[in-house]
PDB file of C-alpha atoms in Angstrom:
ATOM      1  CA  MET A   1     -12.738   4.246   6.522  1.00  0.00           C
ATOM      2  CA  LYS A   2     -16.127   4.955   4.131  1.00  0.00           C
ATOM      3  CA  LEU A   3     -15.928   6.232   0.651  1.00  0.00           C
ATOM      4  CA  SER A   4     -16.061  10.072   0.543  1.00  0.00           C
ATOM      5  CA  ASN A   5     -19.047  11.513  -0.866  1.00  0.00           C
ATOM      6  CA  LYS A   6     -17.386  13.416  -3.076  1.00  0.00           C
ATOM      7  CA  THR A   7     -16.008  10.160  -4.930  1.00  0.00           C
ATOM      8  CA  SER A   8     -19.303   8.520  -4.560  1.00  0.00           C
ATOM      9  CA  HIS A   9     -21.046  11.290  -6.411  1.00  0.00           C
ATOM     10  CA  ARG A  10     -18.227  11.236  -8.968  1.00  0.00           C
ATOM     11  CA  LEU A  11     -18.667   7.746  -9.928  1.00  0.00           C
ATOM     12  CA  LYS A  12     -22.440   7.806  -9.702  1.00  0.00           C
ATOM     13  CA  ALA A  13     -22.561  10.779 -12.175  1.00  0.00           C
ATOM     14  CA  LYS A  14     -20.143   9.131 -14.826  1.00  0.00           C
ATOM     15  CA  TYR A  15     -20.928   5.398 -14.479  1.00  0.00           C
ATOM     16  CA  GLY A  16     -24.314   4.713 -12.749  1.00  0.00           C
ATOM     17  CA  ASP A  17     -25.121   2.912  -9.348  1.00  0.00           C
ATOM     18  CA  TRP A  18     -24.687  -0.622 -10.361  1.00  0.00           C
ATOM     19  CA  VAL A  19     -21.390  -2.399 -10.029  1.00  0.00           C
ATOM     20  CA  LEU A  20     -20.371  -5.881 -10.819  1.00  0.00           C
ATOM     21  CA  ILE A  21     -17.601  -7.465  -8.718  1.00  0.00           C
ATOM     22  CA  THR A  22     -16.095 -10.907  -9.008  1.00  0.00           C
ATOM     23  CA  GLY A  23     -14.397 -12.902  -6.285  1.00  0.00           C
ATOM     24  CA  ALA A  24     -16.389 -10.889  -3.511  1.00  0.00           C
ATOM     25  CA  THR A  25     -16.313 -13.411  -0.862  1.00  0.00           C
ATOM     26  CA  SER A  26     -12.905 -12.377   0.684  1.00  0.00           C
ATOM     27  CA  GLY A  27      -9.910 -10.213   0.601  1.00  0.00           C
ATOM     28  CA  ILE A  28     -10.043  -7.072  -1.536  1.00  0.00           C
ATOM     29  CA  GLY A  29     -12.968  -8.092  -3.469  1.00  0.00           C
ATOM     30  CA  LYS A  30     -15.285  -8.119  -0.580  1.00  0.00           C
ATOM     31  CA  GLU A  31     -13.770  -5.097   0.840  1.00  0.00           C
ATOM     32  CA  LEU A  32     -14.727  -3.448  -2.430  1.00  0.00           C
ATOM     33  CA  ALA A  33     -18.379  -4.604  -2.206  1.00  0.00           C
ATOM     34  CA  LEU A  34     -18.604  -3.482   1.509  1.00  0.00           C
ATOM     35  CA  LYS A  35     -17.150   0.147   0.462  1.00  0.00           C
ATOM     36  CA  PHE A  36     -19.502   0.445  -2.645  1.00  0.00           C
ATOM     37  CA  GLY A  37     -22.544  -0.816  -0.562  1.00  0.00           C
ATOM     38  CA  GLU A  38     -21.837   1.617   2.248  1.00  0.00           C
ATOM     39  CA  ALA A  39     -21.849   4.507  -0.479  1.00  0.00           C
ATOM     40  CA  GLY A  40     -25.448   3.576  -1.868  1.00  0.00           C
ATOM     41  CA  PHE A  41     -24.308   1.336  -5.008  1.00  0.00           C
ATOM     42  CA  ASN A  42     -26.402  -1.386  -6.073  1.00  0.00           C
ATOM     43  CA  LEU A  43     -24.083  -4.493  -6.622  1.00  0.00           C
ATOM     44  CA  VAL A  44     -23.925  -7.756  -8.448  1.00  0.00           C
ATOM     45  CA  LEU A  45     -21.509 -10.031  -6.619  1.00  0.00           C
ATOM     46  CA  THR A  46     -19.812 -13.370  -7.552  1.00  0.00           C
ATOM     47  CA  GLY A  47     -18.019 -16.110  -5.454  1.00  0.00           C
ATOM     48  CA  ARG A  48     -17.408 -19.776  -5.452  1.00  0.00           C
ATOM     49  CA  ARG A  49     -18.833 -20.223  -1.802  1.00  0.00           C
ATOM     50  CA  LYS A  50     -22.750 -19.760  -2.230  1.00  0.00           C
ATOM     51  CA  GLN A  51     -23.823 -19.509   1.249  1.00  0.00           C
ATOM     52  CA  LEU A  52     -21.055 -17.124   2.366  1.00  0.00           C
ATOM     53  CA  LEU A  53     -21.773 -15.294  -0.859  1.00  0.00           C
ATOM     54  CA  ALA A  54     -25.701 -14.630  -0.109  1.00  0.00           C
ATOM     55  CA  SER A  55     -24.757 -13.895   3.433  1.00  0.00           C
ATOM     56  CA  ILE A  56     -22.674 -10.924   2.448  1.00  0.00           C
ATOM     57  CA  CYS A  57     -25.095  -9.744  -0.146  1.00  0.00           C
ATOM     58  CA  ALA A  58     -28.004  -9.995   2.233  1.00  0.00           C
ATOM     59  CA  GLY A  59     -25.998  -7.922   4.763  1.00  0.00           C
ATOM     60  CA  ILE A  60     -25.131  -5.429   2.587  1.00  0.00           C
ATOM     61  CA  ALA A  61     -28.605  -4.959   1.363  1.00  0.00           C
ATOM     62  CA  THR A  62     -30.168  -4.821   4.699  1.00  0.00           C
ATOM     63  CA  GLN A  63     -27.558  -2.382   6.264  1.00  0.00           C
ATOM     64  CA  ASN A  64     -27.566   0.082   3.301  1.00  0.00           C
ATOM     65  CA  LYS A  65     -30.827  -0.273   1.681  1.00  0.00           C
ATOM     66  CA  VAL A  66     -29.301  -1.346  -1.721  1.00  0.00           C
ATOM     67  CA  GLU A  67     -30.301  -3.972  -4.076  1.00  0.00           C
ATOM     68  CA  THR A  68     -27.844  -6.716  -4.467  1.00  0.00           C
ATOM     69  CA  LEU A  69     -27.763 -10.086  -6.599  1.00  0.00           C
ATOM     70  CA  ALA A  70     -25.673 -12.807  -5.569  1.00  0.00           C
ATOM     71  CA  VAL A  71     -24.482 -14.850  -8.654  1.00  0.00           C
ATOM     72  CA  ALA A  72     -22.531 -17.999  -7.205  1.00  0.00           C
ATOM     73  CA  GLY A  73     -20.162 -19.816  -9.427  1.00  0.00           C
ATOM     74  CA  ASP A  74     -16.429 -20.732 -10.447  1.00  0.00           C
ATOM     75  CA  LEU A  75     -15.367 -18.612 -13.215  1.00  0.00           C
ATOM     76  CA  SER A  76     -13.125 -21.469 -14.369  1.00  0.00           C
ATOM     77  CA  ASN A  77     -16.586 -23.375 -15.291  1.00  0.00           C
ATOM     78  CA  ALA A  78     -17.932 -22.372 -18.647  1.00  0.00           C
ATOM     79  CA  ASP A  79     -21.497 -23.100 -17.297  1.00  0.00           C
ATOM     80  CA  ASP A  80     -21.124 -20.638 -14.098  1.00  0.00           C
ATOM     81  CA  LEU A  81     -19.695 -18.017 -16.248  1.00  0.00           C
ATOM     82  CA  GLU A  82     -22.389 -18.425 -18.690  1.00  0.00           C
ATOM     83  CA  GLN A  83     -24.908 -17.926 -15.879  1.00  0.00           C
ATOM     84  CA  LEU A  84     -23.333 -14.674 -14.791  1.00  0.00           C
ATOM     85  CA  ILE A  85     -23.748 -13.595 -18.101  1.00  0.00           C
ATOM     86  CA  GLN A  86     -27.233 -14.182 -18.561  1.00  0.00           C
ATOM     87  CA  ALA A  87     -27.775 -12.768 -15.090  1.00  0.00           C
ATOM     88  CA  THR A  88     -26.377  -9.527 -15.703  1.00  0.00           C
ATOM     89  CA  ALA A  89     -27.766  -9.243 -19.365  1.00  0.00           C
ATOM     90  CA  GLU A  90     -30.617  -6.886 -18.376  1.00  0.00           C
ATOM     91  CA  ILE A  91     -28.945  -4.789 -15.260  1.00  0.00           C
ATOM     92  CA  ASN A  92     -27.483  -1.483 -16.323  1.00  0.00           C
ATOM     93  CA  ILE A  93     -23.756  -2.390 -15.127  1.00  0.00           C
ATOM     94  CA  ARG A  94     -21.231   0.258 -16.106  1.00  0.00           C
ATOM     95  CA  MET A  95     -18.698  -0.472 -13.555  1.00  0.00           C
ATOM     96  CA  VAL A  96     -17.057  -3.927 -13.703  1.00  0.00           C
ATOM     97  CA  ILE A  97     -14.372  -5.045 -11.413  1.00  0.00           C
ATOM     98  CA  LEU A  98     -13.153  -8.266 -12.305  1.00  0.00           C
ATOM     99  CA  ASN A  99     -11.198  -9.374  -9.167  1.00  0.00           C
ATOM    100  CA  ALA A 100     -11.438 -13.085  -8.832  1.00  0.00           C
ATOM    101  CA  GLY A 101      -8.118 -14.963  -9.149  1.00  0.00           C
ATOM    102  CA  PHE A 102      -5.910 -17.137  -7.228  1.00  0.00           C
ATOM    103  CA  GLY A 103      -2.097 -17.786  -6.949  1.00  0.00           C
ATOM    104  CA  THR A 104       0.270 -20.881  -7.004  1.00  0.00           C
ATOM    105  CA  SER A 105       3.563 -20.873  -5.976  1.00  0.00           C
ATOM    106  CA  GLY A 106       6.851 -23.309  -5.478  1.00  0.00           C
ATOM    107  CA  LYS A 107       9.010 -25.152  -8.088  1.00  0.00           C
ATOM    108  CA  PHE A 108       7.324 -25.086 -11.626  1.00  0.00           C
ATOM    109  CA  ILE A 109       8.357 -28.754 -12.487  1.00  0.00           C
ATOM    110  CA  ASP A 110       6.867 -29.862  -9.121  1.00  0.00           C
ATOM    111  CA  SER A 111       3.371 -28.173  -9.528  1.00  0.00           C
ATOM    112  CA  ASP A 112      -0.077 -29.863 -10.154  1.00  0.00           C
ATOM    113  CA  LEU A 113      -0.791 -29.251 -13.808  1.00  0.00           C
ATOM    114  CA  ALA A 114      -4.437 -29.419 -13.608  1.00  0.00           C
ATOM    115  CA  GLN A 115      -4.287 -26.817 -10.915  1.00  0.00           C
ATOM    116  CA  GLU A 116      -2.071 -24.517 -12.955  1.00  0.00           C
ATOM    117  CA  LEU A 117      -4.350 -24.971 -16.033  1.00  0.00           C
ATOM    118  CA  ASN A 118      -7.108 -23.777 -13.534  1.00  0.00           C
ATOM    119  CA  LEU A 119      -5.285 -20.649 -12.530  1.00  0.00           C
ATOM    120  CA  LEU A 120      -5.235 -19.795 -16.229  1.00  0.00           C
ATOM    121  CA  ASP A 121      -8.669 -20.319 -16.927  1.00  0.00           C
ATOM    122  CA  VAL A 122      -9.801 -18.075 -13.666  1.00  0.00           C
ATOM    123  CA  ASN A 123      -6.809 -15.573 -14.053  1.00  0.00           C
ATOM    124  CA  CYS A 124      -6.593 -14.908 -17.861  1.00  0.00           C
ATOM    125  CA  LYS A 125      -9.551 -16.882 -19.765  1.00  0.00           C
ATOM    126  CA  SER A 126     -12.333 -15.642 -17.654  1.00  0.00           C
ATOM    127  CA  ILE A 127     -11.043 -12.225 -17.512  1.00  0.00           C
ATOM    128  CA  LEU A 128     -10.726 -12.090 -21.379  1.00  0.00           C
ATOM    129  CA  GLN A 129     -14.178 -13.323 -21.724  1.00  0.00           C
ATOM    130  CA  LEU A 130     -15.749 -10.952 -19.305  1.00  0.00           C
ATOM    131  CA  THR A 131     -13.796  -7.974 -20.552  1.00  0.00           C
ATOM    132  CA  HIS A 132     -14.818  -8.699 -24.246  1.00  0.00           C
ATOM    133  CA  LEU A 133     -18.545  -8.961 -23.078  1.00  0.00           C
ATOM    134  CA  PHE A 134     -18.795  -6.034 -20.995  1.00  0.00           C
ATOM    135  CA  SER A 135     -16.902  -3.979 -23.292  1.00  0.00           C
ATOM    136  CA  ASN A 136     -19.349  -4.683 -26.146  1.00  0.00           C
ATOM    137  CA  ARG A 137     -22.274  -3.847 -23.584  1.00  0.00           C
ATOM    138  CA  LEU A 138     -20.866  -0.909 -22.773  1.00  0.00           C
ATOM    139  CA  LYS A 139     -20.122   0.409 -26.230  1.00  0.00           C
ATOM    140  CA  ALA A 140     -23.605  -0.543 -27.540  1.00  0.00           C
ATOM    141  CA  GLN A 141     -24.977   1.532 -24.451  1.00  0.00           C
ATOM    142  CA  LYS A 142     -22.903   4.604 -25.808  1.00  0.00           C
ATOM    143  CA  ARG A 143     -22.488   5.516 -22.092  1.00  0.00           C
ATOM    144  CA  GLN A 144     -19.413   5.869 -20.003  1.00  0.00           C
ATOM    145  CA  GLY A 145     -18.378   2.835 -17.987  1.00  0.00           C
ATOM    146  CA  ALA A 146     -15.328   1.365 -16.505  1.00  0.00           C
ATOM    147  CA  ILE A 147     -13.669  -1.925 -16.243  1.00  0.00           C
ATOM    148  CA  VAL A 148     -11.112  -2.651 -13.526  1.00  0.00           C
ATOM    149  CA  LEU A 149      -8.580  -5.757 -13.746  1.00  0.00           C
ATOM    150  CA  LEU A 150      -6.666  -6.954 -10.993  1.00  0.00           C
ATOM    151  CA  SER A 151      -2.844  -7.368 -11.736  1.00  0.00           C
ATOM    152  CA  SER A 152      -0.114  -7.748  -9.300  1.00  0.00           C
ATOM    153  CA  MET A 153       3.374  -6.451  -8.274  1.00  0.00           C
ATOM    154  CA  VAL A 154       4.708  -9.696  -9.797  1.00  0.00           C
ATOM    155  CA  ALA A 155       3.217  -8.936 -13.344  1.00  0.00           C
ATOM    156  CA  PHE A 156       6.159  -6.928 -14.374  1.00  0.00           C
ATOM    157  CA  GLN A 157       9.014  -9.819 -14.938  1.00  0.00           C
ATOM    158  CA  GLY A 158       9.141 -13.131 -14.718  1.00  0.00           C
ATOM    159  CA  VAL A 159       9.029 -14.097 -11.090  1.00  0.00           C
ATOM    160  CA  PRO A 160      10.968 -17.726 -10.102  1.00  0.00           C
ATOM    161  CA  ASN A 161       8.826 -19.958  -7.508  1.00  0.00           C
ATOM    162  CA  ALA A 162       5.663 -18.373  -8.689  1.00  0.00           C
ATOM    163  CA  ALA A 163       6.198 -18.501 -12.687  1.00  0.00           C
ATOM    164  CA  ASN A 164       2.795 -19.506 -13.803  1.00  0.00           C
ATOM    165  CA  TYR A 165       1.029 -17.081 -11.482  1.00  0.00           C
ATOM    166  CA  ALA A 166       3.370 -13.929 -12.224  1.00  0.00           C
ATOM    167  CA  ALA A 167       2.789 -14.926 -16.105  1.00  0.00           C
ATOM    168  CA  SER A 168      -1.030 -14.695 -15.601  1.00  0.00           C
ATOM    169  CA  LYS A 169      -0.777 -11.556 -13.749  1.00  0.00           C
ATOM    170  CA  ALA A 170       1.630 -10.258 -16.754  1.00  0.00           C
ATOM    171  CA  TYR A 171      -1.144 -11.067 -19.334  1.00  0.00           C
ATOM    172  CA  VAL A 172      -3.757  -9.223 -16.890  1.00  0.00           C
ATOM    173  CA  GLN A 173      -1.317  -6.211 -16.742  1.00  0.00           C
ATOM    174  CA  SER A 174      -0.750  -5.971 -20.375  1.00  0.00           C
ATOM    175  CA  LEU A 175      -4.206  -6.623 -21.575  1.00  0.00           C
ATOM    176  CA  GLY A 176      -5.087  -3.640 -19.178  1.00  0.00           C
ATOM    177  CA  GLU A 177      -2.518  -1.260 -20.372  1.00  0.00           C
ATOM    178  CA  ALA A 178      -3.691  -1.683 -23.849  1.00  0.00           C
ATOM    179  CA  LEU A 179      -7.336  -1.416 -23.474  1.00  0.00           C
ATOM    180  CA  SER A 180      -6.918   1.795 -21.485  1.00  0.00           C
ATOM    181  CA  ILE A 181      -5.942   3.268 -24.510  1.00  0.00           C
ATOM    182  CA  GLU A 182      -8.105   1.315 -26.820  1.00  0.00           C
ATOM    183  CA  LEU A 183     -11.432   1.821 -25.221  1.00  0.00           C
ATOM    184  CA  LYS A 184     -10.792   5.512 -24.243  1.00  0.00           C
ATOM    185  CA  PRO A 185     -12.563   6.570 -27.452  1.00  0.00           C
ATOM    186  CA  GLU A 186     -15.604   4.210 -26.493  1.00  0.00           C
ATOM    187  CA  GLY A 187     -15.970   6.084 -23.114  1.00  0.00           C
ATOM    188  CA  ILE A 188     -14.853   3.241 -21.496  1.00  0.00           C
ATOM    189  CA  ASP A 189     -11.990   3.637 -18.648  1.00  0.00           C
ATOM    190  CA  VAL A 190      -9.585   0.961 -17.806  1.00  0.00           C
ATOM    191  CA  LEU A 191      -7.847   0.513 -14.709  1.00  0.00           C
ATOM    192  CA  THR A 192      -5.462  -2.363 -13.758  1.00  0.00           C
ATOM    193  CA  ILE A 193      -4.516  -2.555  -9.848  1.00  0.00           C
ATOM    194  CA  ALA A 194      -1.170  -4.292  -9.168  1.00  0.00           C
ATOM    195  CA  PRO A 195      -1.121  -4.656  -5.437  1.00  0.00           C
ATOM    196  CA  GLY A 196       1.734  -6.356  -3.380  1.00  0.00           C
ATOM    197  CA  PRO A 197       1.040  -8.685  -0.609  1.00  0.00           C
ATOM    198  CA  VAL A 198      -2.494  -8.510   0.932  1.00  0.00           C
ATOM    199  CA  GLU A 199      -3.869  -9.747   4.225  1.00  0.00           C
ATOM    200  CA  SER A 200      -6.445 -12.257   2.780  1.00  0.00           C
ATOM    201  CA  GLY A 201      -6.970 -15.964   1.942  1.00  0.00           C
ATOM    202  CA  PHE A 202      -4.978 -15.502  -1.278  1.00  0.00           C
ATOM    203  CA  SER A 203      -1.829 -16.501   0.578  1.00  0.00           C
ATOM    204  CA  GLY A 204      -3.072 -19.755   2.035  1.00  0.00           C
ATOM    205  CA  ARG A 205      -4.454 -21.090  -1.348  1.00  0.00           C
ATOM    206  CA  ALA A 206      -1.092 -19.921  -3.133  1.00  0.00           C
ATOM    207  CA  ASN A 207       0.963 -21.496  -0.198  1.00  0.00           C
ATOM    208  CA  MET A 208       2.513 -18.565   0.476  1.00  0.00           C
ATOM    209  CA  GLN A 209       3.744 -16.782   3.732  1.00  0.00           C
ATOM    210  CA  MET A 210       3.722 -12.967   3.361  1.00  0.00           C
ATOM    211  CA  GLY A 211       5.121 -10.297   5.653  1.00  0.00           C
ATOM    212  CA  LYS A 212       4.154  -6.711   5.704  1.00  0.00           C
ATOM    213  CA  ALA A 213       0.929  -7.348   3.880  1.00  0.00           C
ATOM    214  CA  MET A 214      -1.618  -4.320   3.234  1.00  0.00           C
ATOM    215  CA  LYS A 215      -4.838  -4.792   4.680  1.00  0.00           C
ATOM    216  CA  PRO A 216      -7.705  -4.956   1.868  1.00  0.00           C
ATOM    217  CA  GLU A 217      -9.441  -2.200   3.157  1.00  0.00           C
ATOM    218  CA  ALA A 218      -6.830   0.236   2.260  1.00  0.00           C
ATOM    219  CA  ILE A 219      -6.474  -1.546  -1.258  1.00  0.00           C
ATOM    220  CA  ALA A 220     -10.128  -1.376  -2.148  1.00  0.00           C
ATOM    221  CA  LEU A 221     -10.307   2.162  -0.921  1.00  0.00           C
ATOM    222  CA  ALA A 222      -7.456   3.087  -3.528  1.00  0.00           C
ATOM    223  CA  THR A 223      -8.818   1.298  -6.131  1.00  0.00           C
ATOM    224  CA  ILE A 224     -12.363   3.061  -5.917  1.00  0.00           C
ATOM    225  CA  ASN A 225     -10.656   6.503  -5.752  1.00  0.00           C
ATOM    226  CA  ALA A 226      -8.423   5.707  -9.063  1.00  0.00           C
ATOM    227  CA  ILE A 227     -11.325   4.638 -11.165  1.00  0.00           C
ATOM    228  CA  GLY A 228     -11.621   6.873 -14.014  1.00  0.00           C
ATOM    229  CA  ARG A 229      -8.395   8.780 -13.162  1.00  0.00           C
ATOM    230  CA  GLN A 230      -5.739   6.417 -13.656  1.00  0.00           C
ATOM    231  CA  SER A 231      -4.822   3.431 -15.980  1.00  0.00           C
ATOM    232  CA  THR A 232      -2.590   1.525 -13.416  1.00  0.00           C
ATOM    233  CA  LEU A 233      -2.834   1.765  -9.808  1.00  0.00           C
ATOM    234  CA  LEU A 234       0.402   0.560  -7.697  1.00  0.00           C
ATOM    235  CA  PRO A 235      -0.937   0.244  -3.952  1.00  0.00           C
ATOM    236  CA  GLY A 236       1.335   0.005  -0.954  1.00  0.00           C
ATOM    237  CA  PHE A 237       4.753   1.065  -0.456  1.00  0.00           C
ATOM    238  CA  LEU A 238       6.540  -2.329  -1.183  1.00  0.00           C
ATOM    239  CA  THR A 239       4.627  -2.276  -4.535  1.00  0.00           C
ATOM    240  CA  LYS A 240       5.897   1.319  -5.350  1.00  0.00           C
ATOM    241  CA  LEU A 241       9.476   0.492  -4.202  1.00  0.00           C
ATOM    242  CA  LEU A 242       9.992  -2.613  -6.032  1.00  0.00           C
ATOM    243  CA  VAL A 243       8.395  -1.525  -9.374  1.00  0.00           C
ATOM    244  CA  TYR A 244       9.629   2.129  -9.539  1.00  0.00           C
ATOM    245  CA  ASN A 245      12.982   1.095  -8.298  1.00  0.00           C
ATOM    246  CA  LEU A 246      13.603  -1.821 -10.644  1.00  0.00           C
ATOM    247  CA  ARG A 247      12.413   0.241 -13.754  1.00  0.00           C
ATOM    248  CA  MET A 248      15.826   0.998 -14.861  1.00  0.00           C
ATOM    249  CA  THR A 249      17.266  -2.695 -14.021  1.00  0.00           C
ATOM    250  CA  PRO A 250      17.905  -4.893 -16.699  1.00  0.00           C
ATOM    251  CA  ARG A 251      15.080  -7.514 -17.087  1.00  0.00           C
ATOM    252  CA  TRP A 252      17.395 -10.545 -16.257  1.00  0.00           C
ATOM    253  CA  LEU A 253      18.180  -8.590 -12.967  1.00  0.00           C
ATOM    254  CA  LYS A 254      14.740  -7.999 -12.090  1.00  0.00           C
ATOM    255  CA  VAL A 255      14.177 -11.592 -12.125  1.00  0.00           C
ATOM    256  CA  ILE A 256      16.669 -12.420  -9.979  1.00  0.00           C
ATOM    257  CA  ILE A 257      15.721  -9.915  -7.673  1.00  0.00           C
ATOM    258  CA  MET A 258      12.109 -10.936  -7.726  1.00  0.00           C
ATOM    259  CA  GLY A 259      12.864 -14.603  -7.352  1.00  0.00           C
ATOM    260  CA  LYS A 260      14.757 -13.684  -4.442  1.00  0.00           C
ATOM    261  CA  VAL A 261      11.534 -11.955  -2.896  1.00  0.00           C
ATOM    262  CA  MET A 262       9.415 -14.943  -3.679  1.00  0.00           C
ATOM    263  CA  SER A 263      11.914 -17.250  -2.171  1.00  0.00           C
ATOM    264  CA  GLY A 264      11.024 -15.397   1.422  1.00  0.00           C
ATOM    265  CA  PHE A 265       7.309 -15.825   0.712  1.00  0.00           C
ATOM    266  CA  THR A 266       7.831 -19.510   0.064  1.00  0.00           C
ATOM    267  CA  ALA A 267      10.668 -20.808   2.359  1.00  0.00           C
ATOM    268  CA  HIS A 268       8.811 -22.593   4.332  1.00  0.00           C
ATOM    269  CA  GLN A 269       8.057 -25.145   1.532  1.00  0.00           C
ATOM    270  CA  SER A 270      11.760 -26.293   1.604  1.00  0.00           C
TER     271      SER A 270
END
């Protein structure tokens, strides 16, 4: 399904025709890139896999007659992050989608500390740096802009068997909620999306087995439609069911319930 002409025109009129998407080689990020490309937006895409990223950029550019720029790199690496900052310095990017991230699962005490620290660099530190950078760039332009942050349904309470990952997404969710108010007077719309299970490479890297996962295309379309209209998006039935139904539940009980949900995703590790 393509992006509607009405939505495409609304976004271009408000934010221009350049979009930055991090983590664009798979899952939600790739689908966002495809949808924006089909709608005639120019793209700056990032990802760790250089050849795959270049292939995706070339395909989108050829099929849709748009401009694309591939900036390969790992956002946990300071040099790669600086490369992205420099590569986008002269491009009028007014929609920024910070999708890159990964998960870990299992017992925290048995986890690999280096991997957990790397998770914080990607999921939190790079988000902080790029959000701060583009907020200031957009403010200096004195034109409307949008920043999209990728949270998760696990962001709303602690989650046993995914403790550090859930904590990293709680950081993103909290940051996005606050900035949606702080940055509104500057003409910057902030959207935080909090999906549930998604059919992507995420589960493999996180060592989870997730049933009833949403397709990345559905989340991408819902995300694009929500830009400039909402501050938090909960795509998918499972996300809405858990988040809305648990709102009046004591936090300690939410932790237990989400721990049981996560235990189903990680049962194969036992």
